[in-house]
Coordinates of C-alpha atoms (C1' of nucleotides) in Angstrom, one line a residue:
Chain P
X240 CA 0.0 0.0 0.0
X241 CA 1.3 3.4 -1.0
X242 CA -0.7 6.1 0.8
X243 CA 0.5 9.9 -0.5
X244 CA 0.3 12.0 2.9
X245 CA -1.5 14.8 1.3
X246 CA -4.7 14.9 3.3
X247 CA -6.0 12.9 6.4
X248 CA -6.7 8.9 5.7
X249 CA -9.5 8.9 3.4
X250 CA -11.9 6.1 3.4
X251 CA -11.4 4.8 0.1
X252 CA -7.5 4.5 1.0
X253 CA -8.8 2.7 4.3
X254 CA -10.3 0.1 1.9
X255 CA -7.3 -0.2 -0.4
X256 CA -5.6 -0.3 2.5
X257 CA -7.4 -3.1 4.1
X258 CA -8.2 -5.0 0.8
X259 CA -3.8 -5.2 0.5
X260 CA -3.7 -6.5 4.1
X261 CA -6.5 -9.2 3.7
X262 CA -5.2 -9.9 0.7
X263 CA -1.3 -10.1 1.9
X264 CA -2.4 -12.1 5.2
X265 CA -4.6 -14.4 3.3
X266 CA -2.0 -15.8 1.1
X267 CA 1.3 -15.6 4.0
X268 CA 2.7 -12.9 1.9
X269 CA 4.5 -9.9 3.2
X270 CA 2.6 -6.7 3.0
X271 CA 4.8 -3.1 2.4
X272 CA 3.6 0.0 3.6
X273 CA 5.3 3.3 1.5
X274 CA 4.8 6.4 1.6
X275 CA 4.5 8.2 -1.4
X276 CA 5.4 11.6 -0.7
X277 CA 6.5 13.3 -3.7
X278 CA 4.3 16.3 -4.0
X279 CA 6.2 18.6 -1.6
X280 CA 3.7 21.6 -2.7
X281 CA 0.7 19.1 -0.9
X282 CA 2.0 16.5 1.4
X283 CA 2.8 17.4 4.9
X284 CA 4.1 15.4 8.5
X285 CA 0.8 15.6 9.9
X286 CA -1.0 13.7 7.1
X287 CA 1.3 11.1 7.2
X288 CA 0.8 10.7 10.8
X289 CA -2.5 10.7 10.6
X290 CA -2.5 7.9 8.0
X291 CA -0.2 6.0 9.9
X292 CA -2.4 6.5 13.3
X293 CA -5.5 5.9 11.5
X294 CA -4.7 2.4 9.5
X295 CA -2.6 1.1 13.1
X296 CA -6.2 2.2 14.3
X297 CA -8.1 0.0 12.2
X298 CA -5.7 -3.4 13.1
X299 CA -3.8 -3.2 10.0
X300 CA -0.6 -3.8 10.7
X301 CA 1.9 -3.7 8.0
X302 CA 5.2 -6.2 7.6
X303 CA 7.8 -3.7 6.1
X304 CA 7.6 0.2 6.1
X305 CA 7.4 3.2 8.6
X306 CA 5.5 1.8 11.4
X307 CA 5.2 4.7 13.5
X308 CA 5.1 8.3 11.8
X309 CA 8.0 10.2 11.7
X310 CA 9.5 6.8 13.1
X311 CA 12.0 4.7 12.0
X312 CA 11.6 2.6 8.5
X313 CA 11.6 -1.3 9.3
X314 CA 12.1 -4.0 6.4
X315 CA 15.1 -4.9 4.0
X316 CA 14.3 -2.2 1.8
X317 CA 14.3 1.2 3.6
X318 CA 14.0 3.6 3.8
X319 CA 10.3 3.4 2.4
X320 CA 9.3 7.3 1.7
X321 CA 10.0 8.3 -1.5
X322 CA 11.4 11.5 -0.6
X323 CA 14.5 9.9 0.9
X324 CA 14.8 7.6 -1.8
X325 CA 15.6 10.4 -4.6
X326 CA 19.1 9.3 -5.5
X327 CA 17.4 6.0 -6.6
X328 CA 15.4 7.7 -9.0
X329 CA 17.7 10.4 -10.6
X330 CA 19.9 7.1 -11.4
X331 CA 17.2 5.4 -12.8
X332 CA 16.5 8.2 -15.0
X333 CA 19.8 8.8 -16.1
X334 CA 19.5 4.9 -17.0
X335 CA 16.5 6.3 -19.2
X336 CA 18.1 8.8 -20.8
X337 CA 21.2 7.0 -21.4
X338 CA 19.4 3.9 -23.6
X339 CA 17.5 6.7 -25.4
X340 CA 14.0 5.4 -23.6
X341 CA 13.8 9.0 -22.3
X342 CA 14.8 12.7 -23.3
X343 CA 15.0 16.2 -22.5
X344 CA 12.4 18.4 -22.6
X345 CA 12.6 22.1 -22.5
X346 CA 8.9 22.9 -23.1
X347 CA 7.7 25.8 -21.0
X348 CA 4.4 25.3 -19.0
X349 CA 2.6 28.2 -21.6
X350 CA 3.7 26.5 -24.5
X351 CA 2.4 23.2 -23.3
X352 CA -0.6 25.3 -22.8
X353 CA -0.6 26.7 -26.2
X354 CA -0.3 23.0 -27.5
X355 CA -2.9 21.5 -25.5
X356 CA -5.2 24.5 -26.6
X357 CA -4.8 24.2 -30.2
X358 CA -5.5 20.3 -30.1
X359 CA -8.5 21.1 -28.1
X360 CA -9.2 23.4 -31.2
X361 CA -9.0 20.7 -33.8
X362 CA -10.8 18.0 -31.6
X363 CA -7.4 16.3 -31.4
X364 CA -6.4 13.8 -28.7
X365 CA -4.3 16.5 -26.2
X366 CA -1.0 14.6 -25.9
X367 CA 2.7 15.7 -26.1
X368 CA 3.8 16.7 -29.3
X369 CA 7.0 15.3 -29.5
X370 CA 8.5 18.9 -30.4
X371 CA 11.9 18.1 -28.0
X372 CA 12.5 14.9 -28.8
X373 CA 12.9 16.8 -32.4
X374 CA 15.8 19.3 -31.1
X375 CA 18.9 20.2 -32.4
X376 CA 22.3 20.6 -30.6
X377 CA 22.0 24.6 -31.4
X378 CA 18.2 24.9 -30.1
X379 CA 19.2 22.8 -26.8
X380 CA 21.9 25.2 -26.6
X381 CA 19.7 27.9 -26.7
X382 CA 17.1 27.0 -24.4
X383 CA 20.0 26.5 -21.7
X384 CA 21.0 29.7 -22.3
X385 CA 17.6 31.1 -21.9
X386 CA 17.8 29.3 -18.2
X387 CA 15.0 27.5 -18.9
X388 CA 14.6 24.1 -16.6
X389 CA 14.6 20.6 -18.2
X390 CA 12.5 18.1 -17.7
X391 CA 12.7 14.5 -18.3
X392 CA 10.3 12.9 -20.9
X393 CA 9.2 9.4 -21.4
X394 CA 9.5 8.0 -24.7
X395 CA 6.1 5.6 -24.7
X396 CA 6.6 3.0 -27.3
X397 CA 3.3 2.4 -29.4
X398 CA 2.3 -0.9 -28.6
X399 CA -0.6 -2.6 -27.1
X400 CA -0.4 -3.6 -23.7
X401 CA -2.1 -6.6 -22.5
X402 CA -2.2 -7.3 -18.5
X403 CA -4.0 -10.0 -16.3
X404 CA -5.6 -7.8 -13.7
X405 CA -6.2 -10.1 -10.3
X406 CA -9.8 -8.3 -10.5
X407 CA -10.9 -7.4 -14.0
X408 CA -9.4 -10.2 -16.0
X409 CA -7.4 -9.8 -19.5
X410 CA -7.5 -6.0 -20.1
X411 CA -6.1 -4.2 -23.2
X412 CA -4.8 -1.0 -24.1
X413 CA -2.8 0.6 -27.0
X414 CA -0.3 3.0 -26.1
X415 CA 0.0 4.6 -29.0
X416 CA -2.4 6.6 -27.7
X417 CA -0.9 8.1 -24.9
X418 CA 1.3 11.1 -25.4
X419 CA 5.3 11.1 -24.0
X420 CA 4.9 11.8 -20.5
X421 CA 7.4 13.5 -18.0
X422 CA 9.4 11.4 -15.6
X423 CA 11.4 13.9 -14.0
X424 CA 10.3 17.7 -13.6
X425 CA 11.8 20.9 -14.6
X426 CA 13.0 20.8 -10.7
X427 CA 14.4 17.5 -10.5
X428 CA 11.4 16.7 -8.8
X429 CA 10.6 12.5 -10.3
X430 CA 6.8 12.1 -11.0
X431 CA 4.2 9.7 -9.2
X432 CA 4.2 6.8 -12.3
X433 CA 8.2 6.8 -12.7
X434 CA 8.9 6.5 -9.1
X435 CA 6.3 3.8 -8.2
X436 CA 7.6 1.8 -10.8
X437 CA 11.0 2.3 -9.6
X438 CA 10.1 1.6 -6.0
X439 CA 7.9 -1.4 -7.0
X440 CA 10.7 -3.2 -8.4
X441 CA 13.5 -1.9 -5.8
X442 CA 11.2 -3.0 -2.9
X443 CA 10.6 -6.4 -4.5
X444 CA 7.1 -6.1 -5.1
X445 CA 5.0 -8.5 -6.5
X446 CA 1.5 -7.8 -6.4
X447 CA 0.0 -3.9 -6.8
X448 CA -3.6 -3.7 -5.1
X449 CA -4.9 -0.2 -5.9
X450 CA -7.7 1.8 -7.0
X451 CA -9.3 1.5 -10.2
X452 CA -8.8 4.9 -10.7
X453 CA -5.3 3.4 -11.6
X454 CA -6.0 1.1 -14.0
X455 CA -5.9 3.4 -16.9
X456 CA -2.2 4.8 -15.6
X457 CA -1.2 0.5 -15.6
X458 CA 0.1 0.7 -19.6
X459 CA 2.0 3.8 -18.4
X460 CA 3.9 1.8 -15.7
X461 CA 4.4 -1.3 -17.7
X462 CA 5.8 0.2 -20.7
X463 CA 8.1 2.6 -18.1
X464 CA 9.0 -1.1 -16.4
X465 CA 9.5 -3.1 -19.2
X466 CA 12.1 0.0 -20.8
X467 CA 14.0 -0.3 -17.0
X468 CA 14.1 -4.6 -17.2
X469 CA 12.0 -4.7 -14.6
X470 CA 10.1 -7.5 -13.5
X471 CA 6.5 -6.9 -14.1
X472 CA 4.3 -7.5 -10.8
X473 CA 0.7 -8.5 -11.5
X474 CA -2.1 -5.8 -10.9
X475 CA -5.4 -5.9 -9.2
X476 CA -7.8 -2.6 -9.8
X477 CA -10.1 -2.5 -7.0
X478 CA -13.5 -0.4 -7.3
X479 CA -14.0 2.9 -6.2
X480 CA -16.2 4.0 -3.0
X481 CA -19.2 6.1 -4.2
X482 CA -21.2 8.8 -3.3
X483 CA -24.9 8.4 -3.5
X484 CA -24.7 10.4 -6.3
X485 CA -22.0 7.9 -8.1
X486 CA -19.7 10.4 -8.7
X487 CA -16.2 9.1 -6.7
X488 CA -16.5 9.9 -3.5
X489 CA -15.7 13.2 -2.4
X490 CA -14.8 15.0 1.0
X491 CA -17.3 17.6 -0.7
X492 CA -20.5 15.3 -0.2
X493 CA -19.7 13.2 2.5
X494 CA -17.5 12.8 5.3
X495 CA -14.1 11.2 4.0
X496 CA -11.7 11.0 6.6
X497 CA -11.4 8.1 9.1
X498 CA -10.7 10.3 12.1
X499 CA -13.9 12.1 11.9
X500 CA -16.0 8.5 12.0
X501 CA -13.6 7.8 15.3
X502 CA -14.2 10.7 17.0
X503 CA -17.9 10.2 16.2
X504 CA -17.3 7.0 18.1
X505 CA -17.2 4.4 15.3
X506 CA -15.7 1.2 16.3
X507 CA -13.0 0.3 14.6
X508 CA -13.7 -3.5 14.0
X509 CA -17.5 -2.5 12.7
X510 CA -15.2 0.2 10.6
X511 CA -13.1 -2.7 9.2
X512 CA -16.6 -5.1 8.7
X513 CA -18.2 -2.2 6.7
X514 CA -15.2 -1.4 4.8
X515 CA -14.4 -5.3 3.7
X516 CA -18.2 -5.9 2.4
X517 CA -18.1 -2.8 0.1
X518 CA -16.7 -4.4 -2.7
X519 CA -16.4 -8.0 -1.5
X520 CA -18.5 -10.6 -0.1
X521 CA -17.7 -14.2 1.2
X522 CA -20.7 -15.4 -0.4
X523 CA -22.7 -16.7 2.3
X524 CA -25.0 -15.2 4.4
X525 CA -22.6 -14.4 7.6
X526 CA -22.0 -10.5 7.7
X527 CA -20.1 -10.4 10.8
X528 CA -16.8 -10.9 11.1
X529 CA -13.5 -9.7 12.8
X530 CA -10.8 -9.0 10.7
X531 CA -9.0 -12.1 11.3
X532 CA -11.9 -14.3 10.1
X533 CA -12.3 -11.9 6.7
X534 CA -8.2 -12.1 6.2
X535 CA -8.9 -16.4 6.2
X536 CA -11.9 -15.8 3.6
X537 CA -10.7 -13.1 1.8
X538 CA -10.2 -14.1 -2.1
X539 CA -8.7 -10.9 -4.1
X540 CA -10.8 -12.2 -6.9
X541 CA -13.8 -12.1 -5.5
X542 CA -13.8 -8.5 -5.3
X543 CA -16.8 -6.9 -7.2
X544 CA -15.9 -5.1 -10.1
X545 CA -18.1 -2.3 -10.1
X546 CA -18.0 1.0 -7.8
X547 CA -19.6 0.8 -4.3
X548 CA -21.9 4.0 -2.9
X549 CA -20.6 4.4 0.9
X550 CA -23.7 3.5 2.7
X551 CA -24.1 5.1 6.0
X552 CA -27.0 3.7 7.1
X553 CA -25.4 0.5 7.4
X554 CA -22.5 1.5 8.9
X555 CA -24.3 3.1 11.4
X556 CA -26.3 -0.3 11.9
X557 CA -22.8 -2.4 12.0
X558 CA -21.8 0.0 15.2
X559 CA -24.5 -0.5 16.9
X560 CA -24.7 -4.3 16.4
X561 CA -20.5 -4.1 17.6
X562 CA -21.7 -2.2 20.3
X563 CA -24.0 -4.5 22.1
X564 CA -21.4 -7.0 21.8
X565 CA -19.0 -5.3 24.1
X566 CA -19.1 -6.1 27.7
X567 CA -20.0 -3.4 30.5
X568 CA -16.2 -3.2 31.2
X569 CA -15.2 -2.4 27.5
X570 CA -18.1 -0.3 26.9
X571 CA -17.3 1.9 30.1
X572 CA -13.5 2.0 28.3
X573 CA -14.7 3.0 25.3
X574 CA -17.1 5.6 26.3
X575 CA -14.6 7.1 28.7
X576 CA -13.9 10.0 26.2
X577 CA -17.4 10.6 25.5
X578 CA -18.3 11.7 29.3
X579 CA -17.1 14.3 31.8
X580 CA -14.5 13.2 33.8
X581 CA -16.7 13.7 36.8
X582 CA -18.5 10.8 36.5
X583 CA -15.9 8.2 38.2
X584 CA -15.4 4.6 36.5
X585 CA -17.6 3.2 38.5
X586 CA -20.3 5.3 37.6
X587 CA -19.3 4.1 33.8
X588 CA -19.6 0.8 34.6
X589 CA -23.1 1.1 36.2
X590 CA -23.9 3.2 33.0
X591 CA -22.8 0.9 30.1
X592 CA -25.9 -1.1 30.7
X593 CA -28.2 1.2 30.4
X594 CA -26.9 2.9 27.0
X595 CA -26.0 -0.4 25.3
X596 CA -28.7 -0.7 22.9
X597 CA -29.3 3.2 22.5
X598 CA -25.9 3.8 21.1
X599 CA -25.5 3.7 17.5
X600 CA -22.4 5.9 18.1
X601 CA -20.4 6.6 21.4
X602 CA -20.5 9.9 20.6
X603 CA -24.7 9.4 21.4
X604 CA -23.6 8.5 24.8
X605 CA -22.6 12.4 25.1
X606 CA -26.4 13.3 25.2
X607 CA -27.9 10.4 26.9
X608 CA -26.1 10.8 30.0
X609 CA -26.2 14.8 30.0
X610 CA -29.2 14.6 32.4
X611 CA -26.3 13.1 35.8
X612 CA -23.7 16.1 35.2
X613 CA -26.0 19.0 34.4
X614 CA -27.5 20.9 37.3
X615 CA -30.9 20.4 38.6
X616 CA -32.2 23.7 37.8
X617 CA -30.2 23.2 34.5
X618 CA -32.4 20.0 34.1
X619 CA -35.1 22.2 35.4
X620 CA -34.6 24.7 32.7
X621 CA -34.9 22.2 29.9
X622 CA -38.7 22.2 29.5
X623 CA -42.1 23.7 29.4
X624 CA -44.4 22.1 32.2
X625 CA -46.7 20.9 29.5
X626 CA -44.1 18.4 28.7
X627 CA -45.1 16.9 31.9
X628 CA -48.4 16.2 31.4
X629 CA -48.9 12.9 29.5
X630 CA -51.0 12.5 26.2
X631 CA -54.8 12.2 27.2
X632 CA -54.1 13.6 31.1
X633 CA -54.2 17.5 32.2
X634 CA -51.9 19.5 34.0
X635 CA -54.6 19.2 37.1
X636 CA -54.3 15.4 36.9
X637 CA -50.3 15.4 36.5
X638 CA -49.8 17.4 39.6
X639 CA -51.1 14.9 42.6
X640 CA -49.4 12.1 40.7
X641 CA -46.3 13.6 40.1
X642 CA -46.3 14.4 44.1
X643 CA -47.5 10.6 44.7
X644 CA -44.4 9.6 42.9
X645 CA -42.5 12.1 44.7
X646 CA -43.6 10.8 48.1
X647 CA -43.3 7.4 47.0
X648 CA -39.4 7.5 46.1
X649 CA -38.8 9.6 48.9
X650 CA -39.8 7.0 51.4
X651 CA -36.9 4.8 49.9
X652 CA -33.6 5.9 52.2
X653 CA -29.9 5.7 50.0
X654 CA -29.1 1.8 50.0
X655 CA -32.1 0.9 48.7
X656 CA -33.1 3.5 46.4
X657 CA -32.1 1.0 43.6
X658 CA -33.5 0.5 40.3
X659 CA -35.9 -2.4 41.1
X660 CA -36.6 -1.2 44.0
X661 CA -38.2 2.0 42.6
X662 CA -39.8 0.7 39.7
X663 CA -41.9 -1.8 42.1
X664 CA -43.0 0.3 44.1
X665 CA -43.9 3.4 41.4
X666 CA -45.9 0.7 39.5
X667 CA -48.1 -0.2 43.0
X668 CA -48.2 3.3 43.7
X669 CA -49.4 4.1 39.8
X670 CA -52.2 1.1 40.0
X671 CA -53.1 2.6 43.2
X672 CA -54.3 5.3 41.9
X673 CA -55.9 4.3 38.5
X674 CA -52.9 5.2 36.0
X675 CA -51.5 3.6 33.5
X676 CA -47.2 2.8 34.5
X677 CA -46.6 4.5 31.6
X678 CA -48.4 7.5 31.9
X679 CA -47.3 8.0 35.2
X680 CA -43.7 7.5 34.6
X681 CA -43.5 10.2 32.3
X682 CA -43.7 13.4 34.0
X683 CA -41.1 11.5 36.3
X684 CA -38.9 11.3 33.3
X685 CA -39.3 14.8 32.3
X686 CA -38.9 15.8 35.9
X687 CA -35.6 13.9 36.6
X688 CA -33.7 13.8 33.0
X689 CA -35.6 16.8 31.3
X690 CA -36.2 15.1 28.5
X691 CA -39.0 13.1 27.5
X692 CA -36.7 10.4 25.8
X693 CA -33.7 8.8 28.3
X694 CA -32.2 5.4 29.4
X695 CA -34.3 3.1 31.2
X696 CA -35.4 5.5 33.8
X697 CA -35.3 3.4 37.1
X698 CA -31.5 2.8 36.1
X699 CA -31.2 6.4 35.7
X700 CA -32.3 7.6 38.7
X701 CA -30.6 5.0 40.6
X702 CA -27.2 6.4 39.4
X703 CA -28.7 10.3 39.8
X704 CA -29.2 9.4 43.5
X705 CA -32.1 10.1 46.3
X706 CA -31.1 13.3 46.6
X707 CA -31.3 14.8 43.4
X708 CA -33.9 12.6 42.1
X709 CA -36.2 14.2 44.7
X710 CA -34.9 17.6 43.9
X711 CA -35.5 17.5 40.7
X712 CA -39.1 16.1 40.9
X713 CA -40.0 19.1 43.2
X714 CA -39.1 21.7 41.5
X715 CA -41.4 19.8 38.3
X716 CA -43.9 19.7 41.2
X717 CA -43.4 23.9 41.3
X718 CA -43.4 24.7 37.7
X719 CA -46.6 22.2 37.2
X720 CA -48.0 24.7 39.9
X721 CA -47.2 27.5 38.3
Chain Z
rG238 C1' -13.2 14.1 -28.0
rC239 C1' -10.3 9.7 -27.3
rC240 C1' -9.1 5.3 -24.3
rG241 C1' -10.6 2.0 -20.4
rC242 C1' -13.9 -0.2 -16.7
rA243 C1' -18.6 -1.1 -15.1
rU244 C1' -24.3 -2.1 -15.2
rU245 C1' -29.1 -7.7 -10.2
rC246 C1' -34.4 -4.5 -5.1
rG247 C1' -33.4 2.9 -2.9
rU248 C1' -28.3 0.9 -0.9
rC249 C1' -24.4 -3.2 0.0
rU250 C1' -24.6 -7.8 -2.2
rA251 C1' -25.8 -13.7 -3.4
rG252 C1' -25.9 -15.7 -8.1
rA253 C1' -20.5 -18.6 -12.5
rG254 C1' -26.8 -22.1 -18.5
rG255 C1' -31.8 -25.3 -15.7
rC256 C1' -31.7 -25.4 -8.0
rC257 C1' -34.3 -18.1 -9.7
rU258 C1' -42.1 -17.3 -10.1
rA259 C1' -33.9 -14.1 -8.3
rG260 C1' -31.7 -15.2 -1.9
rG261 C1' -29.7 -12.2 2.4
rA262 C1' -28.6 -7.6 4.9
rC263 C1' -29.4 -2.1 5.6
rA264 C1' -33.1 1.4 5.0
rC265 C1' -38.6 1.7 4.6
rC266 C1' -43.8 0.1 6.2
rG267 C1' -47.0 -2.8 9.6
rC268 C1' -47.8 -5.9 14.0
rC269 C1' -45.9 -7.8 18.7
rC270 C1' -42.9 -6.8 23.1
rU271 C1' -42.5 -2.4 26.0
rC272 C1' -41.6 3.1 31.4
rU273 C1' -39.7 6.9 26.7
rC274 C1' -36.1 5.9 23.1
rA275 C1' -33.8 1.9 21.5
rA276 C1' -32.9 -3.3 21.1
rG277 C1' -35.5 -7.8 19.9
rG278 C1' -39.4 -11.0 17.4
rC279 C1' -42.8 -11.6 13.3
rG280 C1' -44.6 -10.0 8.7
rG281 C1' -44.8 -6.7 4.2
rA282 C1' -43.6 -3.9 0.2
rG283 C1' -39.4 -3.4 -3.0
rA284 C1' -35.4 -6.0 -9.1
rC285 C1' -39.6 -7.0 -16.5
rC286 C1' -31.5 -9.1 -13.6
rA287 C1' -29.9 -1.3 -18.2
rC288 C1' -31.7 -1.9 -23.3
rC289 C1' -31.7 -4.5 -28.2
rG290 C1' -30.2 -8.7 -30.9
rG291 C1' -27.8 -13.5 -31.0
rU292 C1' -26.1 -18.6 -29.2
rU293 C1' -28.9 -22.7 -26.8
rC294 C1' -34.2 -27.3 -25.7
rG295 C1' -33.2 -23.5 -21.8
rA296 C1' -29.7 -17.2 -20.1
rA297 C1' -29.3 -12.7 -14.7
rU298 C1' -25.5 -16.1 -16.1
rC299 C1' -22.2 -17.0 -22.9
rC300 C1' -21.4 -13.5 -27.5
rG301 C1' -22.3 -8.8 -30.1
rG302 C1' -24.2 -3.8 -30.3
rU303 C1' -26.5 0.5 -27.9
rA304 C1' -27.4 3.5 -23.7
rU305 C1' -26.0 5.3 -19.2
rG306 C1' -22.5 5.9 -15.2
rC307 C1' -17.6 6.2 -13.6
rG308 C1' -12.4 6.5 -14.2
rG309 C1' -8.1 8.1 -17.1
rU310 C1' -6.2 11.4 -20.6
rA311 C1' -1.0 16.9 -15.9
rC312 C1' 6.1 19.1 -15.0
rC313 C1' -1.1 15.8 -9.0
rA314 C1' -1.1 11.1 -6.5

RNA sequence: GCCGCAUUCGUCUAGAGGCCUAGGACACCGCCCUCUCAAGGCGGAGACCACCGGUUCGAAUCCGGUAUGCGGUACCA
C-alpha cells in the first residue's frame, strides 16, 4: 500500500488499505507500507501521521515500512518514503536517458498550454507533441542559455499492452495513444508513475492492489517497467467507493476522513466489517466478522468489479450491532472519552448497561447521560411544564401524581433506592391510583432527566441518587403549579 | 473528443446455463414486546437481472451492439 500524505486517511484509502492487508495475510505474503510523498507543494508530516495513526487504528498492521510516523523505517528495503529515496530515482533516470528510452524536454508550462489548446481546437487527442525529442544541438543550446529548466520525458513505445488484472481479467490497451509523458520535472522533482515503478521493483514487489482509478495509468507503468528490465508485478484494480450520487467519493458530499468517524465513536472492527463488504462478499450469508476471520476468507478475486456507494445507514447499523457485543467493562472503556471526567469509573460501569442498545455511536452517549452532570435547575430549565403532562391527562391530573411519585421515592432511604426497588414500588403506587405505568412515569422522566426520551429511567435515577432525584421532581412539582 | 472499466431491489450484495415465479442484509412500512427511546421478534412492500439482438431445448449467467455511469487522458497522486 502506498498512501501519499496529502490529506487525512480517506476512506477509500482505508479500503485499499485493508483490501492489501487481507489480501497479503490471506496468502502468507508480506505486506509493504510506503509512503509516497513526492508532491512537496501538498504532502505534509501531519497527514502522514494521521494515515499512519488511522490504518494502526483500524488493526492493520503492516510487515515492512514506517511503522510509526515520523519513526523509523523497518524491512530490508528502507528507507520506504519516496522523498528519501531520490538518488534512486535520478539514477534510474539517467539509465532512461542513457538507452534513449527518455529525453530532455525544455517545453515551458505556456507553451504546453498553447499545445494543449490548439488540439483542443481541432478535436485532437491533447497529448505531447513530441517537439523536443525533435531538437537540435543549437536549439538545446539555446534553451539553456535562456535558463529554462529541463524536464525528463518518457519515450512511450506504441504498442498494445495486455495485463491479467487479479480483479478485472485480460484487459487491453494501445499506447500509442498516450502522449510522451514527464518522468522527472523541470526541478528534479521525479513524477508519481516513474517512481512507483521504480520503487515497485527496488522493494521487490510483486502484487499492486490499488484503486481502479489506476487502472488506466497500468500501460504507463508497464511500458516505463519493461524499458528499466524490470520484472512486471501482477495488478489488481479495486473499485471505487461512491457517493450516493455515483460520482467518486468526495470530501465535498460526504465525510471522508477516518478520524472524523472515530471521533464520532465508530468502532473500529464495525469500521473494518463495513469497509471489507463494500466491494467484497464471502458469499454466504454471515456478515459479521473480525478482521481475522475476513483475512482467512478473503479471495482478491472475489472483489466486485463495479464501484460501491458508501452506505451510512449500514454502517451506522454495524456499530450498533458491535456495540451490544462489548461487555459493560469495555463499553465503560470506550465511552470514557465521550463523558465528563466527573462521572468516576464506577459510575461508567453502572452506566454501560443502560446505554447499550441506544448507542449507534459513542458519541450518542454524550447526550444520553447529559441529564447526571448538568445541574438540577439546568435540568429544570430544559422544558415547558406541559411536557409533563402525558398525552390524554391534564396538568390538574399530572400534579397529585407527580407528588405521589415524589412521596413514593422519597420514602426509599440511599441503600435501597435502587433501580428495582423504585420501579416496584412506582408501579403499585401508579395502580393505586388508577394510571397507566406508563403514563405516570413520564412526568417523572421529564422531571428527573428533562427530556421526554432517556435510558431506562429506574436505572437512571438510581445512578442520579435520592437526593437529586427528589430535587429535581420538586421543582417539576413547582413549575406544574405555576 | 479519445481510451478503459462497469451495469441484479433505494443501498451493499448472493448468483459462474436449468436449484431463480432471483436469496440475504441495511433502509422503509405494519404488527408484537415495552416506562420513553432503543434493542429484539414476526410479517410486508421493493429488481420485466440497463436496453436490443444473437447462441442454446433452456440465459441474470455466454457472445455482439446500444445506452448510461464512472475513471483516465497533468512538470497531482
Amino acid at each position: 500500500m502506498a498512501p501519499s500524505p496529502t490529506g487525512p486517511l480517506h476512506i477509500g484509502t482505508a479500503r485499499t488499505s485493508l483490501y492489501n492487508y487481507l489480501f497479503a495475510r490471506h496468502v502468507g505474503g508480506t505486506y509493504v507500507l510506503r509512503v509516497e510523498d513526492t508532491d512537496v507543494a501538498r504532502g505534509t508530516p501531519e497527514w502522514e501521521r494521521d494515515i499512519i495513526d488511522n490504518l494502526h487504528w483500524l488493526g492493520i498492521s503492516w510487515d515492512e515500512g514506517p511503522q510509526v510516523a515520523g519513526g523509523e523505517d523497518i524491512g530490508p528495503h528502507a528507507p520506504y518514503r519516496q522523498s528519501q529515496r531520490m538518488e534512486l530515482y535520478a539514477g534510474e533516470a539517467a539509465r532512461l536517458l542513457e538507452s534513449g528510452h527518455a529525453y530532455h524536454c525544455w517545453c515551458t508550462h505556456e507553451e504546453l498550454e498553447a499545445v494543449r489548446r490548439e488540439q483542443e481546437r481541432n478535436h485532437e487527442p491533447p497529448r505531447y507533441n513530441g517537439r523536443c525529442l525533435r531538437l537540435t544541438d543549437a536549439d538545446r543550446a539555446s534553451f539553456a542559455a535562456e535558463g529554462r529548466k529541463v524536464a525528463i520525458r518518457f519515450r512511450v513505445p506504441a504498442e498494445t499492452i495486455r495485463f491479467d488484472d487479479l480483479i478485472r481479467g485480460e484487459v487491453e490497451f494501445d499506447n500509442s495513444l498516450l502522449g510522451d509523458f514527464v518522468v522527472v520535472r523541470g526541478d528534479g522533482m521525479p513524477l508519481y508513475h516513474f517512481v512507483v515503478v521504480v520503487d515497485d521493483q527496488a522493494m521487490a514487489i510483486t502484487h499492486v492492489v490499488r484503486g481502479e482509478d489506476h487502472l488506466s495509468n497500468t500501460p504507463k507503468h508497464i511500458a516505463l517497467l519493461r524499458a528499466l528490465g524490470y520484472r512486471e508485478p501482477r495488478f489488481g484494480h479495486i473499485p471505487l467507493i461512491l457517493n450516493p450520487d455515483r460520482s467518486k467519493m468526495s470530501k465535498r458530499k460526504e465525510q471522508t476522513a477516518i478520524t472524523a468517524y472515530r471521533e464520532q465513536g465508530y468502532l473500529p472492527e464495525a469500521m473494518v466489517n463495513f469497509l471489507a463488504f463494500l466491494g467484497w462478499s464471502p458469499g454466504t450469508e454471515e456478515e459479521i466478522f473480525s478482521i481475522g476471520e475476513l483475512a482467512e476468507r478473503f479471495e482478491i478475486g472475489d472483489v466486485h468489479k463495479a464501484g460501491a456507494v458508501f452506505d451510512k445507514d449500514r454502517l451506522d447499523y454495524l456499530n450498533g450491532v458491535y456495540i451490544r457485543a462489548l461487555t459493560d467493562a469495555q463499553l465503560a472503556l470506550r465511552l470514557r472519552p465521550y463523558l465528563p471526567a466527573i462521572l468516576d469509573d464506577r459510575s461508567l460501569l453502572r452506566l454501560a448497561p443502560l446505554l447499550k442498545e441506544r448507542l449507534v455511536r459513542l458519541a450518542d452517549a454524550t447526550e444520553l447521560a447529559a441529564f447526571l452532570t448538568e445541574s438540577d435547575a439546568q435540568v429544570g430549565a430544559m422544558y415547558e411544564a406541559d411536557l409533563l403532562v402525558p398525552k390524554g391527562r391534564s396538568a390538574a391530573e399530572t400534579a397529585p401524581a407527580l407528588s405521589i411519585a415524589r412521596d413514593t421515592l422519597a420514602g426509599v432511604t440511599e441503600p435501597d433506592f435502587a433501580s428495582e426497588e423504585l420501579e416496584s414500588l412506582c408501579r403499585a403506587a401508579a395502580d393505586a391510583h388508577g394510571w397507566k405505568a406508563g403514563d405516570f412515569f413520564r412526568p417523572i422522566r421529564v422531571a428527573v432527566t428533562g427530556r421526554t426520551v432517556s435510558p431506562p429511567l429506574f436505572g437512571s435515577m438510581e445512578l442520579l441518587g435520592r437526593e437529586r432525584t427528589l430535587a429535581r421532581i420538586e421543582l417539576a412539582l413547582a413549575r406544574l403549579s405555576a
